[in-house]
Tab-separated table of C-alpha atoms and ligand atoms in Angstrom:
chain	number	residue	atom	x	y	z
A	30	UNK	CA	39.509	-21.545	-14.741
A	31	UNK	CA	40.028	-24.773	-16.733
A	32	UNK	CA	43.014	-25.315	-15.234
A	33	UNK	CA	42.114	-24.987	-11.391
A	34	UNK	CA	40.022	-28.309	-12.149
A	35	UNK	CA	41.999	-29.861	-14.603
A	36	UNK	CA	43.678	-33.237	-13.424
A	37	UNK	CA	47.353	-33.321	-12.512
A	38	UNK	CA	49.911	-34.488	-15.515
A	39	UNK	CA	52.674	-36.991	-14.888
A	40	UNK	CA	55.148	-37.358	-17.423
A	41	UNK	CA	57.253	-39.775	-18.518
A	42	UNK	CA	60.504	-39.595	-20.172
A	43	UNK	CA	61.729	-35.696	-20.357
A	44	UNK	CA	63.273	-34.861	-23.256
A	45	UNK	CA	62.186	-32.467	-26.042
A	46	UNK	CA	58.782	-33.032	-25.626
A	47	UNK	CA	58.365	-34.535	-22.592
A	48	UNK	CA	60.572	-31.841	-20.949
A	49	UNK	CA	58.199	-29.403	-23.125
A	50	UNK	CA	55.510	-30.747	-22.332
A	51	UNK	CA	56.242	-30.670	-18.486
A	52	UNK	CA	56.549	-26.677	-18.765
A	53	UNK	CA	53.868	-25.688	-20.410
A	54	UNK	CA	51.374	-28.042	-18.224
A	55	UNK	CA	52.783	-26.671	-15.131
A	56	UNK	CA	52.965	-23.077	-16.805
A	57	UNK	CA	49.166	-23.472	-16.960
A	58	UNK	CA	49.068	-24.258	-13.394
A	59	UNK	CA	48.373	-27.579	-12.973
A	60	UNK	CA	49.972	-29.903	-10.680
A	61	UNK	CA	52.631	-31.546	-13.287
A	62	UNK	CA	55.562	-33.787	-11.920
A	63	UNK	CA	57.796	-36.126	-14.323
A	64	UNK	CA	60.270	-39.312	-14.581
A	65	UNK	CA	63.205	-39.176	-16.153
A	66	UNK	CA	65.969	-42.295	-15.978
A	67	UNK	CA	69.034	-40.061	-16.363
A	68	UNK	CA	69.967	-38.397	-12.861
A	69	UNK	CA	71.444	-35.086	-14.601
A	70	UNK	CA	67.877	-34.421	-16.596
A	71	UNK	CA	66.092	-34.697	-13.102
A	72	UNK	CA	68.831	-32.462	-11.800
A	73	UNK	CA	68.689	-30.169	-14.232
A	74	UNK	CA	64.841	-29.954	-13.924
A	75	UNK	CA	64.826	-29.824	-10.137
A	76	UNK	CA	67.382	-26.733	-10.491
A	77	UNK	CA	64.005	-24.929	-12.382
A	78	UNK	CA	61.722	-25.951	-10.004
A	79	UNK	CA	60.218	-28.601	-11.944
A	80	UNK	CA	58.906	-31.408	-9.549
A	81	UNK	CA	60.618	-34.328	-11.256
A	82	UNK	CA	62.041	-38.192	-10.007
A	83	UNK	CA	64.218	-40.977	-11.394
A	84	UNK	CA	62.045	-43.305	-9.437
A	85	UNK	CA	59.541	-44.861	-12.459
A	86	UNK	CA	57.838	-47.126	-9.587
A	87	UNK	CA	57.258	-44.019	-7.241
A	88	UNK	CA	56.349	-41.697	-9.878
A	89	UNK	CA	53.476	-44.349	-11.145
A	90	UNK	CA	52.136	-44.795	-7.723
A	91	UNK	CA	51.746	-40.910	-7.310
A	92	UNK	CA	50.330	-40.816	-10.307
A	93	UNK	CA	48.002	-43.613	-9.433
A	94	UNK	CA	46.539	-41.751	-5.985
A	95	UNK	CA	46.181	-38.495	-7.747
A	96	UNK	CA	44.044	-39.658	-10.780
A	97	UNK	CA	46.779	-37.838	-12.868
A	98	UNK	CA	47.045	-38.001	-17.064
A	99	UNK	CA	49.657	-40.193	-17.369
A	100	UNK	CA	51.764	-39.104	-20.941
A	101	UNK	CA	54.438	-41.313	-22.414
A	102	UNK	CA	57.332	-39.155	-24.055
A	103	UNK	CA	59.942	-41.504	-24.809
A	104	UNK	CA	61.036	-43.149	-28.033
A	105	UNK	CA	58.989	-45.924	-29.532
A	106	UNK	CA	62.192	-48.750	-28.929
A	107	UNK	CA	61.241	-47.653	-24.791
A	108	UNK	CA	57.785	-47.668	-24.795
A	109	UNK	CA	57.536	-51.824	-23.649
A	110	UNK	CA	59.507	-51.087	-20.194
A	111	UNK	CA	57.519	-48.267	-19.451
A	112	UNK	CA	54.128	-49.866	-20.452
A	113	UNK	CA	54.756	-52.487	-17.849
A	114	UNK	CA	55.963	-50.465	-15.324
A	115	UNK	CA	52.093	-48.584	-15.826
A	116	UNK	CA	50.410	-52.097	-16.097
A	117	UNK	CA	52.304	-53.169	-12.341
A	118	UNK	CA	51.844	-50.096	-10.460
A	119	UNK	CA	49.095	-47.303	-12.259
A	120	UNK	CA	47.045	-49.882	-14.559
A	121	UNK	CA	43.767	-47.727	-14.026
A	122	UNK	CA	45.145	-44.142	-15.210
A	123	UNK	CA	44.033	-41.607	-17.879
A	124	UNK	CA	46.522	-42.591	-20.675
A	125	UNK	CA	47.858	-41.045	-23.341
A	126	UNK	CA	51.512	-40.530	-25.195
A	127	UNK	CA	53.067	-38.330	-27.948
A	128	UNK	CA	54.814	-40.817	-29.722
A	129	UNK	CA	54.997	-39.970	-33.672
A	130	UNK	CA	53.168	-43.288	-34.977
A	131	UNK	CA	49.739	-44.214	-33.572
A	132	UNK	CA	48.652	-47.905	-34.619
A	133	UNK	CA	52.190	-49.555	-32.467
A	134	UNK	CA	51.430	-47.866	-29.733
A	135	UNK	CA	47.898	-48.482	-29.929
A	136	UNK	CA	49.066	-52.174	-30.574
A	137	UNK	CA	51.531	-52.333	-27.598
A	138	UNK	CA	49.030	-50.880	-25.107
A	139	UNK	CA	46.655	-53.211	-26.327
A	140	UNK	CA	49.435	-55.975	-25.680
A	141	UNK	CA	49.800	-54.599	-22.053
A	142	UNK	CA	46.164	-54.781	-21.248
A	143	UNK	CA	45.878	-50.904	-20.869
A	144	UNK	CA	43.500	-50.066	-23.745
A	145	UNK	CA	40.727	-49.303	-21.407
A	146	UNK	CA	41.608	-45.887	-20.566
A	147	UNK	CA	44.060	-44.857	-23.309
A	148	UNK	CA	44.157	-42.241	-25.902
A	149	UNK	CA	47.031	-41.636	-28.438
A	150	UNK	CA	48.374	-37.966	-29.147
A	151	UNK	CA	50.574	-36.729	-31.198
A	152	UNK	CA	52.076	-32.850	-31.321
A	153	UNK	CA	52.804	-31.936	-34.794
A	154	UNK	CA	55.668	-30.039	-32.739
A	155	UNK	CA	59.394	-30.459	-32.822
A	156	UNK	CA	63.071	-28.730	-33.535
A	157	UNK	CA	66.148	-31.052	-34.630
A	158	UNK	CA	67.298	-30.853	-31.146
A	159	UNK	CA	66.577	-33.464	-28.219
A	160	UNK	CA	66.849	-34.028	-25.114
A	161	UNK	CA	65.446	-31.557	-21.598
A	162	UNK	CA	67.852	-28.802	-22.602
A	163	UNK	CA	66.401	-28.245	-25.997
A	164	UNK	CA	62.661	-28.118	-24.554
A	165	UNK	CA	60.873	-24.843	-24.289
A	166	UNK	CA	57.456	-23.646	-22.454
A	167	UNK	CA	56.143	-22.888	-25.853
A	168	UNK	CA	56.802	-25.712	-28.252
A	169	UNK	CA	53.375	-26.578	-28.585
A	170	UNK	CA	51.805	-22.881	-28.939
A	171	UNK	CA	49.623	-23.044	-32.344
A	172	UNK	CA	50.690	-26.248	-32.941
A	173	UNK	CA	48.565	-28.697	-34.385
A	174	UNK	CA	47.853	-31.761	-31.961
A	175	UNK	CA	46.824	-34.955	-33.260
A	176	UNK	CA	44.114	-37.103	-30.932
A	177	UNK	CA	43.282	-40.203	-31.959
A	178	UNK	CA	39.776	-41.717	-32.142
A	179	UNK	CA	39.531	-45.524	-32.053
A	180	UNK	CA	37.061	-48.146	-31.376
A	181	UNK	CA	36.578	-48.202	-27.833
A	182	UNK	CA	37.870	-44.650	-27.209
A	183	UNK	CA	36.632	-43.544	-24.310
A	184	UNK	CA	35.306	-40.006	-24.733
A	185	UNK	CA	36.438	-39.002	-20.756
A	186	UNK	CA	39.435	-39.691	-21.393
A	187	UNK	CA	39.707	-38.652	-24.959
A	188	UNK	CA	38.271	-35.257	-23.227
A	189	UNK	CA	41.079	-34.970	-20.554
A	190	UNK	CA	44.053	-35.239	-23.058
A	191	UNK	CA	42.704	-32.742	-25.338
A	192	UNK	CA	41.899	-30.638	-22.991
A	193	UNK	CA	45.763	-31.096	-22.178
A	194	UNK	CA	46.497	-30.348	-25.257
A	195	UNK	CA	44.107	-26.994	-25.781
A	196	UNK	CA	45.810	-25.958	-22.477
A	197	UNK	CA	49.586	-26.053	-23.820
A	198	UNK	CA	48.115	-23.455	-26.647
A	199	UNK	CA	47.447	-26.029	-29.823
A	200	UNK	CA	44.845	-26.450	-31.707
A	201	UNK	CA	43.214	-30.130	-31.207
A	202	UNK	CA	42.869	-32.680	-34.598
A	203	UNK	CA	40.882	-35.687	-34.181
A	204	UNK	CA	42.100	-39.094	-36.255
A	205	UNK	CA	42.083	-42.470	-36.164
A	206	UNK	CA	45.289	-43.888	-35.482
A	207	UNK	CA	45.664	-45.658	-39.447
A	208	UNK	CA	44.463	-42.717	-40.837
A	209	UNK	CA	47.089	-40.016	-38.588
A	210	UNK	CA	49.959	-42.895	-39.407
A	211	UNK	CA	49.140	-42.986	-43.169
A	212	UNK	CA	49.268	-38.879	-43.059
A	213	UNK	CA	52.562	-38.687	-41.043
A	214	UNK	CA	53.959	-41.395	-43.680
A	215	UNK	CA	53.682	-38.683	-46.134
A	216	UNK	CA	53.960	-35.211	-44.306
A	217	UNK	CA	56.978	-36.266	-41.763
A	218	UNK	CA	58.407	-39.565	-42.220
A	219	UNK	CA	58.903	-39.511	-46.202
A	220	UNK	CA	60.376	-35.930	-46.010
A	221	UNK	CA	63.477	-37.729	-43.414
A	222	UNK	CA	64.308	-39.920	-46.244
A	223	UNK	CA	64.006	-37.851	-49.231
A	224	UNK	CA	66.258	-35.393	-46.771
A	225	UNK	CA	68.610	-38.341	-46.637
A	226	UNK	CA	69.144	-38.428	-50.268
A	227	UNK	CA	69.536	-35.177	-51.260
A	228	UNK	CA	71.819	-34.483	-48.408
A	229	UNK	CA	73.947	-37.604	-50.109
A	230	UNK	CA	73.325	-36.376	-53.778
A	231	UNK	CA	74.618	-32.663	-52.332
A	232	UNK	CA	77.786	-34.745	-50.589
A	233	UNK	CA	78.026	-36.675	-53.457
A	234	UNK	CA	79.439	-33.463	-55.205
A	235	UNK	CA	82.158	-32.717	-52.997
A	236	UNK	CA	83.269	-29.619	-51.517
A	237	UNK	CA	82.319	-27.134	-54.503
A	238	UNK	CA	78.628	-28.094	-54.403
A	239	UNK	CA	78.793	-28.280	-50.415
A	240	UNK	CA	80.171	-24.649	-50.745
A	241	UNK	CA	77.666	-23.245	-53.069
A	242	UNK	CA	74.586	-24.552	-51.267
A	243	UNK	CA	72.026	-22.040	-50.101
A	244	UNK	CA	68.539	-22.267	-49.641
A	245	UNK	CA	67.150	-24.745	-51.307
A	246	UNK	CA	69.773	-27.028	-49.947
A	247	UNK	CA	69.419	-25.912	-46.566
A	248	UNK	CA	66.033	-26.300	-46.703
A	249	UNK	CA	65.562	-29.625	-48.067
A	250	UNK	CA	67.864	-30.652	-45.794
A	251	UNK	CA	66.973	-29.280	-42.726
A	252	UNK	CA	65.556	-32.517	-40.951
A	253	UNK	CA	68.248	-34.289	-42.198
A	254	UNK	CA	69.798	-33.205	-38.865
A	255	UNK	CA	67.727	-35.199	-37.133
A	256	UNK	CA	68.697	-38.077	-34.739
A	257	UNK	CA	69.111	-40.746	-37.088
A	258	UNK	CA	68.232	-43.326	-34.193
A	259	UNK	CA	64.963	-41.719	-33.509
A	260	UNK	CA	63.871	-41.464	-37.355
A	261	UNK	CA	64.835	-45.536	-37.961
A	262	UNK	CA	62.660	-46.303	-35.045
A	263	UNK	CA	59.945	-43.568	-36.147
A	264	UNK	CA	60.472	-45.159	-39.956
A	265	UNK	CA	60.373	-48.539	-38.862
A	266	UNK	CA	57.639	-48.291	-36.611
A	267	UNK	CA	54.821	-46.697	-39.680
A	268	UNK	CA	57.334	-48.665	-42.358
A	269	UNK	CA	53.643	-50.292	-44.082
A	270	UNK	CA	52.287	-46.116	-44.922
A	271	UNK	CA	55.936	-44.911	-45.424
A	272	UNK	CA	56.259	-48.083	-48.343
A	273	UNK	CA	53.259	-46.562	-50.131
A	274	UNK	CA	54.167	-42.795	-49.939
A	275	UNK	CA	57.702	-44.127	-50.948
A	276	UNK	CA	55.860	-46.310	-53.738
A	277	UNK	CA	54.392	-42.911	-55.024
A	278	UNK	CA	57.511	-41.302	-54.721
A	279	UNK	CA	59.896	-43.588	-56.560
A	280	UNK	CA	57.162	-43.350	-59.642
A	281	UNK	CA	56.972	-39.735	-60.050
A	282	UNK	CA	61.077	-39.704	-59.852
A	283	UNK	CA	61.066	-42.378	-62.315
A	284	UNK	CA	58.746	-40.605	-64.769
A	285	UNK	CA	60.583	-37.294	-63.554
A	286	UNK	CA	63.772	-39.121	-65.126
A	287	UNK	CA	62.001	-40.674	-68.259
A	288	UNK	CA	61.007	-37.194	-69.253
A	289	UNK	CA	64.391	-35.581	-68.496
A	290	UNK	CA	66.214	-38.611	-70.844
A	291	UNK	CA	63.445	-38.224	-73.485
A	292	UNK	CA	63.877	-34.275	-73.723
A	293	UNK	CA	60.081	-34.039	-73.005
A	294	UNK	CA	60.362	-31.367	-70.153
A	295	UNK	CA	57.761	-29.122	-70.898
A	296	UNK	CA	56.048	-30.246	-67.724
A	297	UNK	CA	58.593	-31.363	-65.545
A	298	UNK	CA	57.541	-30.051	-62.302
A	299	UNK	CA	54.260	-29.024	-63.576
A	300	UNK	CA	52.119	-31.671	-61.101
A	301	UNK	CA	54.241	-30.277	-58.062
A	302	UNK	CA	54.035	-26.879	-58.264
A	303	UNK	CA	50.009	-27.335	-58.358
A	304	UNK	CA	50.409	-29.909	-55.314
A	305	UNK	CA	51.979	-27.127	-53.585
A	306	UNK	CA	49.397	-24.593	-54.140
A	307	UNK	CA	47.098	-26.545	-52.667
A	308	UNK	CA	49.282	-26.692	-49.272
A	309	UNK	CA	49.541	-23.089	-49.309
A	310	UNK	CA	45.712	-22.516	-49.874
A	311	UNK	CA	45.332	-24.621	-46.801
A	312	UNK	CA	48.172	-23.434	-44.293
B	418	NAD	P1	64.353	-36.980	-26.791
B	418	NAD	O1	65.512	-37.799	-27.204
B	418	NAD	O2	64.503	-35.509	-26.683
B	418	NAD	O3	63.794	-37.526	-25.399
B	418	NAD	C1	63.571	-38.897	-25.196
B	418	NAD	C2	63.405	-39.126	-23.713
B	418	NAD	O4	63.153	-40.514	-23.491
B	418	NAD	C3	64.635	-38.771	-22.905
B	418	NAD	O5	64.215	-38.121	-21.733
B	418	NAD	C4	65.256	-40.139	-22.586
B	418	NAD	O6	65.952	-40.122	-21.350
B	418	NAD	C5	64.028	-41.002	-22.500
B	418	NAD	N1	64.329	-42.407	-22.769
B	418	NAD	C6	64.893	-42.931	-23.877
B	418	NAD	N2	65.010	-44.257	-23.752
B	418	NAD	C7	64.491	-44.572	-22.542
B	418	NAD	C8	64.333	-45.791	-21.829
B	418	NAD	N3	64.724	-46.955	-22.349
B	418	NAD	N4	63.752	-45.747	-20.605
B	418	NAD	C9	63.356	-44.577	-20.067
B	418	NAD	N5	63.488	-43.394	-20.691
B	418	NAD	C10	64.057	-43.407	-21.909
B	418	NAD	O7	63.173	-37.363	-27.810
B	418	NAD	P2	61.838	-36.565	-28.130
B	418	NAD	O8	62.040	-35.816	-29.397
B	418	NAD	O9	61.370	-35.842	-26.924
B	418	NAD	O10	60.896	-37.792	-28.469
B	418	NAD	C11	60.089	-38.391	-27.465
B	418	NAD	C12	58.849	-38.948	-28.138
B	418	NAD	O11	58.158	-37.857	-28.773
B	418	NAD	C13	59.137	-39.977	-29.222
B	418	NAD	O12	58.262	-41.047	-29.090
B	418	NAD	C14	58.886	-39.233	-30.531
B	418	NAD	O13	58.360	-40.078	-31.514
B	418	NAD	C15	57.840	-38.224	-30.098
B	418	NAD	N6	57.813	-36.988	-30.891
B	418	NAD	C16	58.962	-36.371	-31.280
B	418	NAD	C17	58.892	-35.189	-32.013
B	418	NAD	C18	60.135	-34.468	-32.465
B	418	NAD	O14	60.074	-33.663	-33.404
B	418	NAD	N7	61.267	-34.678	-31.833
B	418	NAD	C19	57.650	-34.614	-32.342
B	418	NAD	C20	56.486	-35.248	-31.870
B	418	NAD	C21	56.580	-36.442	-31.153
C-alpha cells in the first residue's frame, strides 16, 4: 500500500547504486525514471524497460512537475554539475543522495542554495564492481541505510527518503552527518587503505607469497579491488575523520612493532581480538 502513494523517484547518475537503486524503487512499484550521461547505460536500461534519459535538463523538469525524490548517485568529484543543474531547473524538490561522506555534500548543497529540502543518505551497500551492469534489484535488501539528521532537517522530507529506503528492503539508521562521516572513517574508508598496504606488503614478497595466499589474504584484501579513483575521492572527501582513525592506527602498529622488537609478545593481538568480539556481539 505504501507504495501506491509513495512519490515518484528520479535518479541521477546510474551506476552501481544508482542503477540499483532504480530497480528496486521501480520493483516496488513506484513511478522511478533516471539520467545517465553515457548513451550505452541509458541503452542498456531502456533494453530492461527501465524509463531512463541522457537529457539532465529534461529529466529535472519531470522531476520538478511530478514532486518526485530527487537522489544523487554519482561520485563526489560530479556532484557540483549536477547540483546546479537541480538549482536551474528542480530547485524546490525532495532531495537526497547516496554519496559515501555526508558533511561535503551537506556543504556543497548548502553552497548551491538547496539545503531547504535536502536530506543525505547513505546505503551501507556495495560490491567491488561499478557501473549499471554490476547493479542488482536487491543490493540494498537488509542493508543498513544511513539518514542523516541535521539542523534544519526537515522531517517531510527526512520521512520521504526513508521511507525510500524501508521500501528497497533496508533497515533505516538515523545520524548526523559528522557523526556518520567520523563512523565511515573507521568502518569503510580506513579498511581501503590498510587494504592498500597489505596488498603491497603481500606484493612486496613476490610470486611465492602471492602463490601461497589464502584467506586471510584474500580477505584483507578484498576491497583493495576497488576503483582506486572512487576511494581517493571518497578518502579525500572525509580526509579530517580518516586522519584520526589513521592517527589511532599508526599507534597501535607502532606499539604492535615495539613489542615485537622488545620480545614482549605475550599480548600482541590481545586488544584486537576483544575489539572484535564486541563486533560480533553486535552484528
Ligand atoms: P559507479 O561508478 O558505479 O557509478 C557512477 C555513476 O555516476 C555512473 O553512472 C557515471 O556515469 C556517473 N557519473 C560519473 N561522473 C559523472 C559526471 N561528471 N556527470 C554525470 N554523471 C557522472 O559508482 P557507484 O559505486 O554507483 O557510486 C555512486 C555514488 O554512490 C558515489 O557517490 C559513492 O560514494 C556512493 N556509494 C558507493 C558505494 C559502493 O560501494 N560502490 C556504496 C555506497 C555509496
Amino acid at each position: 500500500l505504501t507504495a501506491t502513494f509513495a512519490p515518484p523517484v528520479c535518479v541521477l547518475g546510474l551506476g552501481l547504486i544508482g542503477g540499483s537503486l532504480l530497480r528496486a524503487a521501480a520493483a516496488t512499484g513506484r513511478h522511478a525514471w533516471g539520467y545517465n550521461r553515457s548513451p550505452e547505460v541509458v541503452h542498456a536500461a531502456r533494453d530492461l524497460g527501465f524509463d531512463a534519459s541522457t537529457d539532465l535538463t529534461a529529466t529535472l523538469e519531470r522531476a520538478a512537475d511530478a514532486n518526485a525524490i530527487v537522489v544523487i548517485a554519482v561520485p563526489m568529484p560530479a556532484v557540483g554539475s549536477i547540483l546546479e543543474a537541480i538549482a536551474e531547473h528542480a530547485p524546490d524538490v525532495a532531495l537526497t543522495d547516496v554519496v559515501s561522506v555526508k558533511s561535503e555534500m551537506a556543504a556543497a548543497v548548502a553552497a548551491h542554495g538547496l539545503s531547504r529540502r535536502f536530506v543525505g543518505g547513505h546505503p551501507m551497500a556495495g560490491t567491488a564492481e561499478s557501473g549499471w551492469a554490476a547493479s542488482t534489484v536487491d543490493l540494498f535488501r537488509d542493508a543498513v541505510w544511513v539518514v542523516t539528521v541535521d539542523d534544519g532537517t526537515d522531517p517531510e522530507v527526512w520521512q520521504a527518503v526513508a521511507d525510500l529506503a524501508i521500501d528497497c528492503g533496508s533497515v533505516v539508521v538515523p545520524a548526523e552527518s559528522a557523526e556518520h562521516d567520523a563512523a565511515v572513517a573507521r568502518i569503510s574508508h580506513l579498511p581501503h587503505v590498510l587494504a592498500e598496504a597489505l596488498a603491497l606488503a603481500g606484493a612486496a614478497g613476490g610470486d611465492l607469497a602471492l602463490g601461497l595466499a589464502a584467506g586471510s589474504f584474500r580477505d584483507g584484501t578484498r576491497v583493495a579491488a576497488t576503483a582506486p579513483a572512487l576511494v581517493d575521492a571518497m578518502c579525500e572527501a572525509n580526509a579530517s575523520a580518516l586522519l584520526v582513525a589513521l592517527d589511532e592506527t599508526l599507534a597501535v602498529l607502532s606499539a604492535a612493532r615495539e613489542q615485537l622488537a622488545d620480545g614482549s609478545t605475550a599480548d600482541l593481538t590481545r586488544a584486537g581480538f576483544d575489539a572484535r568480539a564486541r563486533y560480533d556481539q553486535q552484528a
